[in-house]
Short mmCIF file of C-alpha atoms in Angstrom, two decimals:
data_model
loop_
_atom_site.label_atom_id
_atom_site.label_comp_id
_atom_site.label_asym_id
_atom_site.label_seq_id
_atom_site.Cartn_x
_atom_site.Cartn_y
_atom_site.Cartn_z
CA MET U 1 169.83 141.63 30.53
CA LYS U 2 166.85 140.67 32.61
CA SER U 3 165.65 137.09 32.66
CA PRO U 4 162.23 136.33 31.20
CA LEU U 5 159.43 136.78 33.74
CA PHE U 6 157.01 133.89 34.26
CA GLY U 7 153.94 133.93 36.47
CA LEU U 8 153.29 131.29 39.12
CA LEU U 9 149.81 131.04 40.58
CA LEU U 10 149.98 129.26 43.93
CA ALA U 11 146.84 127.17 44.29
CA GLY U 12 148.20 124.17 46.18
CA GLY U 13 147.07 125.24 49.65
CA ARG U 14 144.54 123.15 51.49
CA SER U 15 142.18 126.02 52.33
CA THR U 16 141.34 124.37 55.64
CA ARG U 17 140.01 127.56 57.17
CA MET U 18 137.87 128.34 54.13
CA GLY U 19 136.44 124.84 53.93
CA ARG U 20 136.57 124.85 50.15
CA ASN U 21 139.15 125.43 47.46
CA LYS U 22 140.01 129.12 47.51
CA ALA U 23 141.03 129.25 43.86
CA SER U 24 137.57 128.05 42.77
CA MET U 25 135.67 130.59 44.83
CA VAL U 26 133.82 133.24 42.92
CA ILE U 27 134.17 136.65 44.49
CA GLY U 28 132.55 139.75 43.13
CA ALA U 29 129.99 140.36 40.44
CA ASP U 30 132.10 139.52 37.36
CA GLY U 31 131.69 135.78 37.98
CA LEU U 32 135.44 135.10 37.90
CA ASN U 33 136.80 132.78 40.54
CA GLN U 34 139.90 133.76 42.48
CA GLY U 35 142.17 131.61 40.33
CA GLN U 36 140.87 133.07 37.06
CA ARG U 37 141.13 136.61 38.41
CA ALA U 38 144.76 136.08 39.45
CA VAL U 39 145.66 134.59 36.06
CA GLN U 40 144.05 137.54 34.28
CA GLY U 41 146.10 139.85 36.46
CA LEU U 42 149.37 138.04 35.76
CA LEU U 43 149.05 137.45 32.01
CA PRO U 44 149.76 141.00 30.76
CA PHE U 45 153.04 141.04 32.68
CA CYS U 46 154.37 137.51 32.18
CA GLN U 47 155.55 135.54 29.18
CA LYS U 48 153.63 132.58 30.48
CA VAL U 49 151.63 131.69 33.61
CA PHE U 50 152.05 128.35 35.38
CA LEU U 51 149.74 126.81 37.93
CA SER U 52 151.30 125.46 41.13
CA LEU U 53 149.42 122.47 42.59
CA ARG U 54 149.95 119.72 45.15
CA GLU U 55 150.59 116.17 44.04
CA GLY U 56 147.33 114.72 42.65
CA GLN U 57 145.36 117.96 42.97
CA ALA U 58 143.10 118.94 40.07
CA ALA U 59 143.25 122.37 38.46
CA PRO U 60 140.59 124.80 39.68
CA GLU U 61 137.77 125.55 37.28
CA GLY U 62 138.79 127.99 34.55
CA CYS U 63 142.53 127.28 35.03
CA GLU U 64 142.63 123.92 33.26
CA HIS U 65 144.49 125.37 30.27
CA LEU U 66 147.55 126.39 32.33
CA GLU U 67 150.70 124.35 32.46
CA ILE U 68 150.96 122.73 35.88
CA VAL U 69 153.98 122.66 38.19
CA ARG U 70 153.63 120.00 40.86
CA ASP U 71 154.89 120.65 44.39
CA ASN U 72 158.00 118.91 45.51
CA PRO U 73 156.27 116.52 47.94
CA SER U 74 159.17 116.49 50.41
CA ILE U 75 158.58 120.18 51.23
CA SER U 76 155.44 121.74 52.59
CA GLY U 77 153.97 125.16 51.99
CA PRO U 78 154.46 127.70 49.19
CA LEU U 79 158.22 127.12 49.04
CA ALA U 80 157.48 123.69 47.53
CA GLY U 81 155.73 125.37 44.61
CA ILE U 82 158.39 128.04 44.11
CA LEU U 83 161.24 125.53 44.09
CA ALA U 84 159.35 123.26 41.71
CA ALA U 85 158.91 126.24 39.37
CA PHE U 86 162.65 126.90 39.41
CA GLU U 87 163.28 123.25 38.64
CA ARG U 88 161.08 123.64 35.57
CA GLU U 89 162.57 126.97 34.41
CA PRO U 90 165.81 127.67 36.28
CA TYR U 91 166.71 130.72 34.19
CA ALA U 92 163.38 132.46 34.56
CA ALA U 93 162.37 135.04 37.11
CA TRP U 94 159.08 134.12 38.79
CA LEU U 95 156.30 136.51 39.65
CA VAL U 96 154.70 134.42 42.38
CA MET U 97 151.14 135.07 43.41
CA ALA U 98 148.82 133.36 45.88
CA CYS U 99 145.34 132.60 44.59
CA ASP U 100 143.60 134.37 47.45
CA LEU U 101 144.60 137.98 46.83
CA PRO U 102 141.58 139.38 45.02
CA PHE U 103 142.58 143.03 45.47
CA VAL U 104 145.90 142.97 43.63
CA THR U 105 145.71 145.54 40.83
CA PRO U 106 147.82 145.97 37.69
CA GLU U 107 149.42 148.97 39.41
CA VAL U 108 150.65 146.73 42.23
CA LEU U 109 152.23 144.26 39.80
CA ARG U 110 153.71 147.00 37.63
CA LYS U 111 155.54 148.54 40.58
CA LEU U 112 157.06 145.16 41.48
CA ILE U 113 158.26 144.66 37.91
CA HIS U 114 159.74 148.15 37.66
CA ALA U 115 161.88 147.40 40.70
CA ARG U 116 163.70 144.53 38.93
CA ARG U 117 167.42 145.18 38.67
CA GLU U 118 170.81 143.44 38.78
CA GLY U 119 171.53 141.92 42.18
CA ALA U 120 168.01 142.18 43.54
CA ASP U 121 167.02 138.52 43.96
CA PHE U 122 163.88 139.04 46.03
CA ILE U 123 161.45 141.89 45.31
CA ALA U 124 158.44 142.20 47.58
CA TYR U 125 156.07 144.65 49.21
CA ALA U 126 156.31 145.56 52.85
CA SER U 127 153.10 144.59 54.63
CA ALA U 128 150.83 147.57 55.27
CA THR U 129 150.26 146.26 58.79
CA ASP U 130 153.66 145.11 60.11
CA GLY U 131 156.19 146.21 57.49
CA LEU U 132 157.41 142.64 56.93
CA PRO U 133 157.90 141.27 53.40
CA GLU U 134 154.84 139.85 51.62
CA PRO U 135 156.29 136.75 49.91
CA LEU U 136 153.19 135.62 48.05
CA CYS U 137 152.95 138.55 45.66
CA ALA U 138 156.62 138.92 44.89
CA ILE U 139 159.35 138.41 42.30
CA TYR U 140 161.95 135.68 42.72
CA GLU U 141 164.87 136.22 40.34
CA PRO U 142 166.95 133.22 39.15
CA GLY U 143 169.61 134.26 41.64
CA SER U 144 167.24 133.44 44.52
CA ARG U 145 167.04 129.78 43.59
CA ALA U 146 170.25 128.68 45.30
CA THR U 147 169.34 130.71 48.40
CA LEU U 148 165.88 129.11 48.60
CA ARG U 149 167.36 125.64 48.21
CA ARG U 150 169.86 126.29 50.95
CA HIS U 151 167.06 127.33 53.32
CA ALA U 152 164.92 124.34 52.32
CA GLU U 153 167.78 121.99 53.08
CA ARG U 154 167.92 123.43 56.60
CA ASN U 155 164.14 123.05 56.81
CA HIS U 156 163.57 126.79 56.76
CA LEU U 157 160.36 126.70 54.78
CA CYS U 158 158.77 130.04 55.52
CA PRO U 159 159.32 132.37 52.53
CA ARG U 160 158.67 135.43 54.71
CA HIS U 161 161.45 134.46 57.12
CA ILE U 162 163.76 133.73 54.23
CA MET U 163 163.05 137.17 52.76
CA ILE U 164 163.68 138.79 56.14
CA GLU U 165 167.01 137.02 56.48
CA GLU U 166 168.15 137.60 52.91
CA HIS U 167 168.61 140.82 51.05
CA THR U 168 165.14 141.73 49.83
CA THR U 169 164.11 144.80 47.89
CA LEU U 170 161.16 146.03 49.91
CA LEU U 171 158.60 148.29 48.26
CA GLU U 172 155.83 150.36 49.70
CA LEU U 173 152.31 149.64 48.43
CA PRO U 174 150.92 152.37 46.16
CA PRO U 175 148.80 154.74 48.30
CA SER U 176 145.57 153.79 46.54
CA CYS U 177 146.22 150.06 47.05
CA ARG U 178 146.97 149.79 50.76
CA ARG U 179 144.67 146.78 51.10
CA ALA U 180 145.90 145.08 47.93
CA LEU U 181 147.59 142.20 49.77
CA GLU U 182 144.83 141.38 52.24
CA ASN U 183 143.98 137.79 51.71
CA MET U 184 140.80 135.84 52.16
CA ASN U 185 141.19 132.91 54.53
CA THR U 186 137.74 132.48 55.93
CA PRO U 187 134.18 132.85 54.64
CA GLU U 188 133.84 135.77 57.07
CA ASP U 189 136.74 137.59 55.33
CA ILE U 190 134.95 137.34 52.03
CA ALA U 191 131.55 138.29 53.36
CA ALA U 192 133.05 141.38 54.98
CA VAL U 193 134.51 142.56 51.71
CA THR U 194 131.93 141.57 49.15
CA GLY U 195 128.78 142.20 51.13
CA GLU U 196 127.78 138.59 50.53
CA LYS U 197 125.74 136.86 53.18
CA GLN U 198 127.28 134.61 55.72
CA ILE U 199 125.09 131.58 56.39
CA HIS U 200 125.53 129.07 59.22
CA ILE U 201 124.54 125.60 58.07
CA GLY U 202 123.54 122.80 60.44
CA TRP U 203 123.64 119.19 59.27
CA PHE U 204 121.61 116.25 60.60
CA GLY U 205 121.18 112.54 59.91
CA ALA U 206 122.20 111.21 56.51
CA LEU U 207 123.32 114.65 55.35
CA ALA U 208 125.61 115.15 58.37
CA GLU U 209 127.13 111.73 57.70
CA GLU U 210 127.72 112.44 54.01
CA ARG U 211 128.99 115.97 54.63
CA GLY U 212 131.27 114.71 57.41
CA ARG U 213 130.41 117.57 59.74
CA ARG U 214 127.61 118.93 61.88
CA GLU U 215 127.95 122.60 61.03
CA GLU U 216 129.78 125.02 58.77
CA THR U 217 129.64 128.58 57.52
CA ALA U 218 129.08 129.42 53.88
CA VAL U 219 129.06 132.62 51.90
CA THR U 220 126.40 133.27 49.33
CA SER U 221 124.62 135.96 47.39
CA ALA U 222 121.49 133.81 47.02
CA PRO U 223 118.43 135.93 47.76
CA THR U 224 116.24 133.14 49.11
CA ALA U 225 116.49 129.89 51.06
CA GLY U 226 115.47 127.95 47.95
CA ALA U 227 118.11 129.63 45.79
CA PHE U 228 120.72 128.89 48.44
CA LEU U 229 119.76 125.20 48.45
CA GLU U 230 120.00 125.08 44.66
CA GLU U 231 123.36 126.85 44.68
CA PHE U 232 124.74 124.60 47.41
CA ALA U 233 123.47 121.44 45.71
CA SER U 234 125.03 122.40 42.38
CA HIS U 235 128.44 123.34 43.81
CA GLN U 236 128.87 120.52 46.30
CA SER U 237 128.60 116.87 45.43
CA LEU U 238 126.14 115.83 48.11
CA ASN U 239 123.90 113.00 46.95
CA GLY U 240 121.58 113.60 49.87
CA LEU U 241 120.55 116.98 48.53
CA ARG U 242 119.34 115.49 45.25
CA GLY U 243 116.01 114.12 46.47
CA HIS U 244 113.22 115.85 48.32
CA VAL U 245 114.65 118.38 50.77
CA ARG U 246 112.87 120.87 53.01
CA ILE U 247 114.53 123.93 54.49
CA ALA U 248 114.54 125.42 57.97
CA VAL U 249 115.72 128.98 58.59
CA ASN U 250 116.50 130.04 62.15
CA ASP U 251 114.81 126.93 63.57
CA GLU U 252 111.53 127.41 61.69
CA PHE U 253 110.30 125.65 58.56
CA ALA U 254 110.75 127.99 55.62
CA GLN U 255 109.33 128.12 52.11
CA PRO U 256 111.82 128.27 49.19
CA ASP U 257 111.01 131.96 48.68
CA HIS U 258 111.95 132.82 52.27
CA PRO U 259 114.45 135.73 52.07
CA LEU U 260 117.94 135.02 53.41
CA ARG U 261 119.84 137.44 55.65
CA SER U 262 123.47 137.40 56.68
CA GLY U 263 123.88 135.46 59.92
CA ASP U 264 120.88 133.20 59.28
CA LYS U 265 121.04 129.57 60.34
CA VAL U 266 119.94 127.18 57.60
CA VAL U 267 119.26 123.45 57.91
CA PHE U 268 118.42 121.24 54.96
CA LEU U 269 115.95 118.53 55.96
CA LYS U 270 115.63 115.07 54.41
CA PRO U 271 112.23 113.39 54.85
CA PHE U 272 111.83 112.53 58.54
CA SER U 273 111.86 108.98 59.86
CA GLY U 274 110.99 109.28 63.52
CA GLY U 275 108.43 107.10 65.30
CA MET N 1 99.66 118.69 77.32
CA SER N 2 103.24 118.57 76.18
CA PHE N 3 105.82 117.19 73.77
CA HIS N 4 109.23 115.93 74.83
CA ILE N 5 112.40 114.54 73.28
CA GLU N 6 114.69 112.66 75.65
CA SER N 7 117.62 110.29 75.55
CA HIS N 8 116.70 106.62 75.62
CA PRO N 9 115.19 105.24 77.86
CA ILE N 10 112.22 107.60 77.97
CA ASP N 11 110.03 107.88 81.03
CA TYR N 12 106.37 108.31 80.04
CA GLU N 13 104.83 107.58 83.47
CA SER N 14 104.57 111.21 84.50
CA LEU N 15 103.09 112.12 81.09
CA ARG N 16 100.52 109.39 81.51
CA GLU N 17 99.68 110.73 84.98
CA SER N 18 99.35 114.25 83.61
CA LEU N 19 96.69 113.17 81.12
CA THR N 20 94.33 111.36 83.47
CA ALA N 21 91.48 113.47 84.75
CA PRO N 22 88.09 112.78 86.33
CA ASP N 23 86.25 114.10 83.30
CA CYS N 24 88.11 111.80 80.89
CA GLY N 25 86.45 108.43 80.54
CA GLY N 26 88.54 107.31 77.57
CA PHE N 27 92.31 107.07 77.52
CA VAL N 28 94.23 105.75 74.52
CA PHE N 29 97.96 105.46 74.17
CA PHE N 30 100.30 104.24 71.44
CA GLU N 31 103.78 102.82 71.96
CA GLY N 32 106.14 102.76 68.99
CA ARG N 33 108.79 100.09 69.59
CA VAL N 34 111.89 99.13 67.65
CA ARG N 35 111.20 96.37 65.13
CA ASN N 36 113.84 93.73 64.53
CA HIS N 37 113.39 93.71 60.76
CA HIS N 38 113.09 96.19 57.91
CA GLU N 39 112.42 95.29 54.30
CA GLY N 40 113.64 91.77 54.82
CA ARG N 41 116.83 92.70 56.70
CA LYS N 42 117.42 91.85 60.34
CA VAL N 43 117.77 95.01 62.44
CA VAL N 44 119.97 94.83 65.54
CA GLY N 45 119.90 98.48 66.56
CA LEU N 46 118.46 101.91 65.83
CA HIS N 47 119.92 105.35 66.29
CA TYR N 48 117.54 108.32 66.49
CA GLU N 49 118.73 111.85 65.93
CA ALA N 50 116.64 115.01 66.26
CA TYR N 51 117.01 118.61 65.16
CA LEU N 52 116.06 119.51 68.70
CA GLU N 53 115.27 123.22 68.41
CA LEU N 54 112.83 122.69 65.56
CA ALA N 55 111.57 119.24 66.63
CA ARG N 56 110.48 120.49 70.07
CA LYS N 57 108.72 123.48 68.56
CA GLU N 58 106.96 121.47 65.88
CA GLY N 59 106.02 118.64 68.28
CA ARG N 60 104.49 121.10 70.72
CA ARG N 61 102.57 122.76 67.92
CA LEU N 62 101.14 119.41 66.77
CA VAL N 63 100.09 118.38 70.28
CA GLU N 64 98.28 121.68 70.77
CA GLU N 65 96.65 121.62 67.35
CA ILE N 66 95.35 118.07 67.70
CA SER N 67 94.24 118.54 71.31
CA ARG N 68 92.17 121.50 70.20
CA LYS N 69 90.81 119.79 67.12
CA PHE N 70 89.48 116.77 69.03
CA GLY N 71 88.89 118.42 72.40
CA VAL N 72 91.24 115.95 74.13
CA ARG N 73 94.21 116.07 76.50
CA ALA N 74 97.25 114.81 74.62
CA ALA N 75 100.99 114.42 75.12
CA ALA N 76 103.92 112.67 73.45
CA ILE N 77 107.55 111.78 74.07
CA HIS N 78 110.16 110.59 71.56
CA ALA N 79 113.49 108.94 72.31
CA VAL N 80 116.86 109.85 70.77
CA GLY N 81 120.11 107.89 70.97
CA ASP N 82 120.85 104.18 70.53
CA LEU N 83 117.98 101.73 70.87
CA LYS N 84 117.67 97.96 70.54
CA PRO N 85 114.76 95.91 69.14
CA GLY N 86 111.87 96.02 71.62
CA ASP N 87 112.90 99.38 73.09
CA LEU N 88 110.34 102.16 73.32
CA ALA N 89 110.98 104.82 70.68
CA VAL N 90 107.87 106.95 70.97
CA TRP N 91 104.89 107.20 73.31
CA VAL N 92 101.72 109.11 72.45
CA GLY N 93 98.68 109.43 74.72
CA ALA N 94 95.24 111.06 74.39
CA ALA N 95 92.52 111.28 77.02
CA ALA N 96 88.93 112.40 76.31
CA ALA N 97 85.44 112.21 77.72
CA HIS N 98 84.71 109.34 75.32
CA ARG N 99 86.83 106.76 73.53
CA GLU N 100 86.04 107.90 70.01
CA GLU N 101 87.92 111.22 70.20
CA ALA N 102 90.71 109.61 72.21
CA PHE N 103 91.34 106.95 69.54
CA ALA N 104 91.12 109.46 66.71
CA ALA N 105 93.42 112.02 68.37
CA CYS N 106 96.04 109.43 69.34
CA ARG N 107 96.11 108.06 65.81
CA GLU N 108 96.36 111.48 64.20
CA LEU N 109 99.07 112.64 66.59
CA ILE N 110 101.43 109.71 65.99
CA ASP N 111 100.93 110.02 62.24
CA ALA N 112 101.65 113.74 62.35
CA ILE N 113 104.76 113.28 64.51
CA LYS N 114 106.23 110.74 62.09
CA LEU N 115 105.58 113.01 59.13
CA GLN N 116 106.37 116.47 60.47
CA VAL N 117 108.84 116.34 63.34
CA PRO N 118 112.53 116.50 62.25
CA ILE N 119 113.78 113.23 63.70
CA TRP N 120 115.73 110.68 61.68
CA LYS N 121 116.66 107.06 62.34
CA ARG N 122 119.65 105.04 61.31
CA GLU N 123 119.26 101.26 61.28
CA THR N 124 122.09 98.87 61.98
CA TYR N 125 121.89 95.38 60.50
CA THR N 126 123.35 92.02 61.54
CA ASP N 127 126.33 92.43 59.22
CA GLY N 128 127.30 95.64 61.05
CA HIS N 129 126.25 97.91 58.22
CA GLY N 130 123.98 100.84 58.87
CA GLU N 131 121.71 103.06 56.85
CA TRP N 132 119.77 106.26 57.44
CA ILE N 133 116.12 105.71 56.71
CA GLU N 134 114.40 108.21 54.51
CA GLY N 135 110.84 108.67 55.67
CA CYS N 136 107.84 108.70 53.44
CA ARG N 137 106.69 112.16 52.56
CA CYS N 138 103.25 111.27 51.29
CA ALA N 139 100.39 112.69 53.33
CA SER N 140 98.68 109.36 53.99
CA PRO N 141 100.14 107.55 56.98
CA HIS N 142 101.37 103.99 56.79
#
């Protein structure tokens, strides 16, 4: 008899390339963030969905109702989350999914689940690009637990390498879902897929100090410079944006109704204090 | 007639030279220097930062606009970087046939620069703490 299947949404990554929490990012027109979309995808197939987070990390918006599994702090990377899940439910099989795979369809998950059988501890797709196992949209049966622990003890923390070394059932992606496992690591990735605009932001003075950086790239669907400022101010906790702020687009002062284009450079300007 | 932003210390001598002309009988200049106090706190240093691309454009535009308005020859230079009390932060000059336009243009130009050119200052106080100063955005200069 097959073990019960639980879902594990991996949201403990630091998203350093994205510059903001990937699970909280809204992609697409339905308004769901990546975390919510992944949970919606997992729920029909799993008895229960757990949220994997780092120590001290808060649940992404919309995922607060999920039961949390905290990473084992002595291990880094996704393996920490997977092992922590097995510690919680050692007799369950885990359908593990990263929170940055917005193109995973029910068909993709169904095919994984149909491949479950006695003796197959790891079930994963072969990457459409290099044929190697994709460990972050995969099933880990209870029998994989001991294997994972053994690798962790030897400091082998890369689930892909573990899957390569161990016996893994490798599946081919359904023909209509070749891109299903492409992930979104940078704002450029998202802009390329969603058609959202990519905006380069420059920071000066008090705002640069509070933001802790001089420039960054953001992705937005805001039609105008003013709407972008409003959106940025409401999503980021930057006190400096609360007062009077002017906007420059491409090194010219711009009115709030100035239309935004992908690739524009935007600078938010606090009242000047030269002289 | 020009507008410049340079690292401290700024050299205004050549600007001053460029403004003098035989037909200008009146020459007025303003020097903005670092004050050692602000709202009751003792200031030991100032840091100026500019959004250079926009600040140069806007400064140039203001110099041209005010020169035309008053029929004067005008120029200005602003410092960026770390300054101490007494250091020269900004220099504005206006030369005209008569003193009246020169005074008026110089006054209007320094006011406009403070209000409209994207430069910000951060003050450092005796206790080592620092603070970015938010300029006034009202139209009347003070």
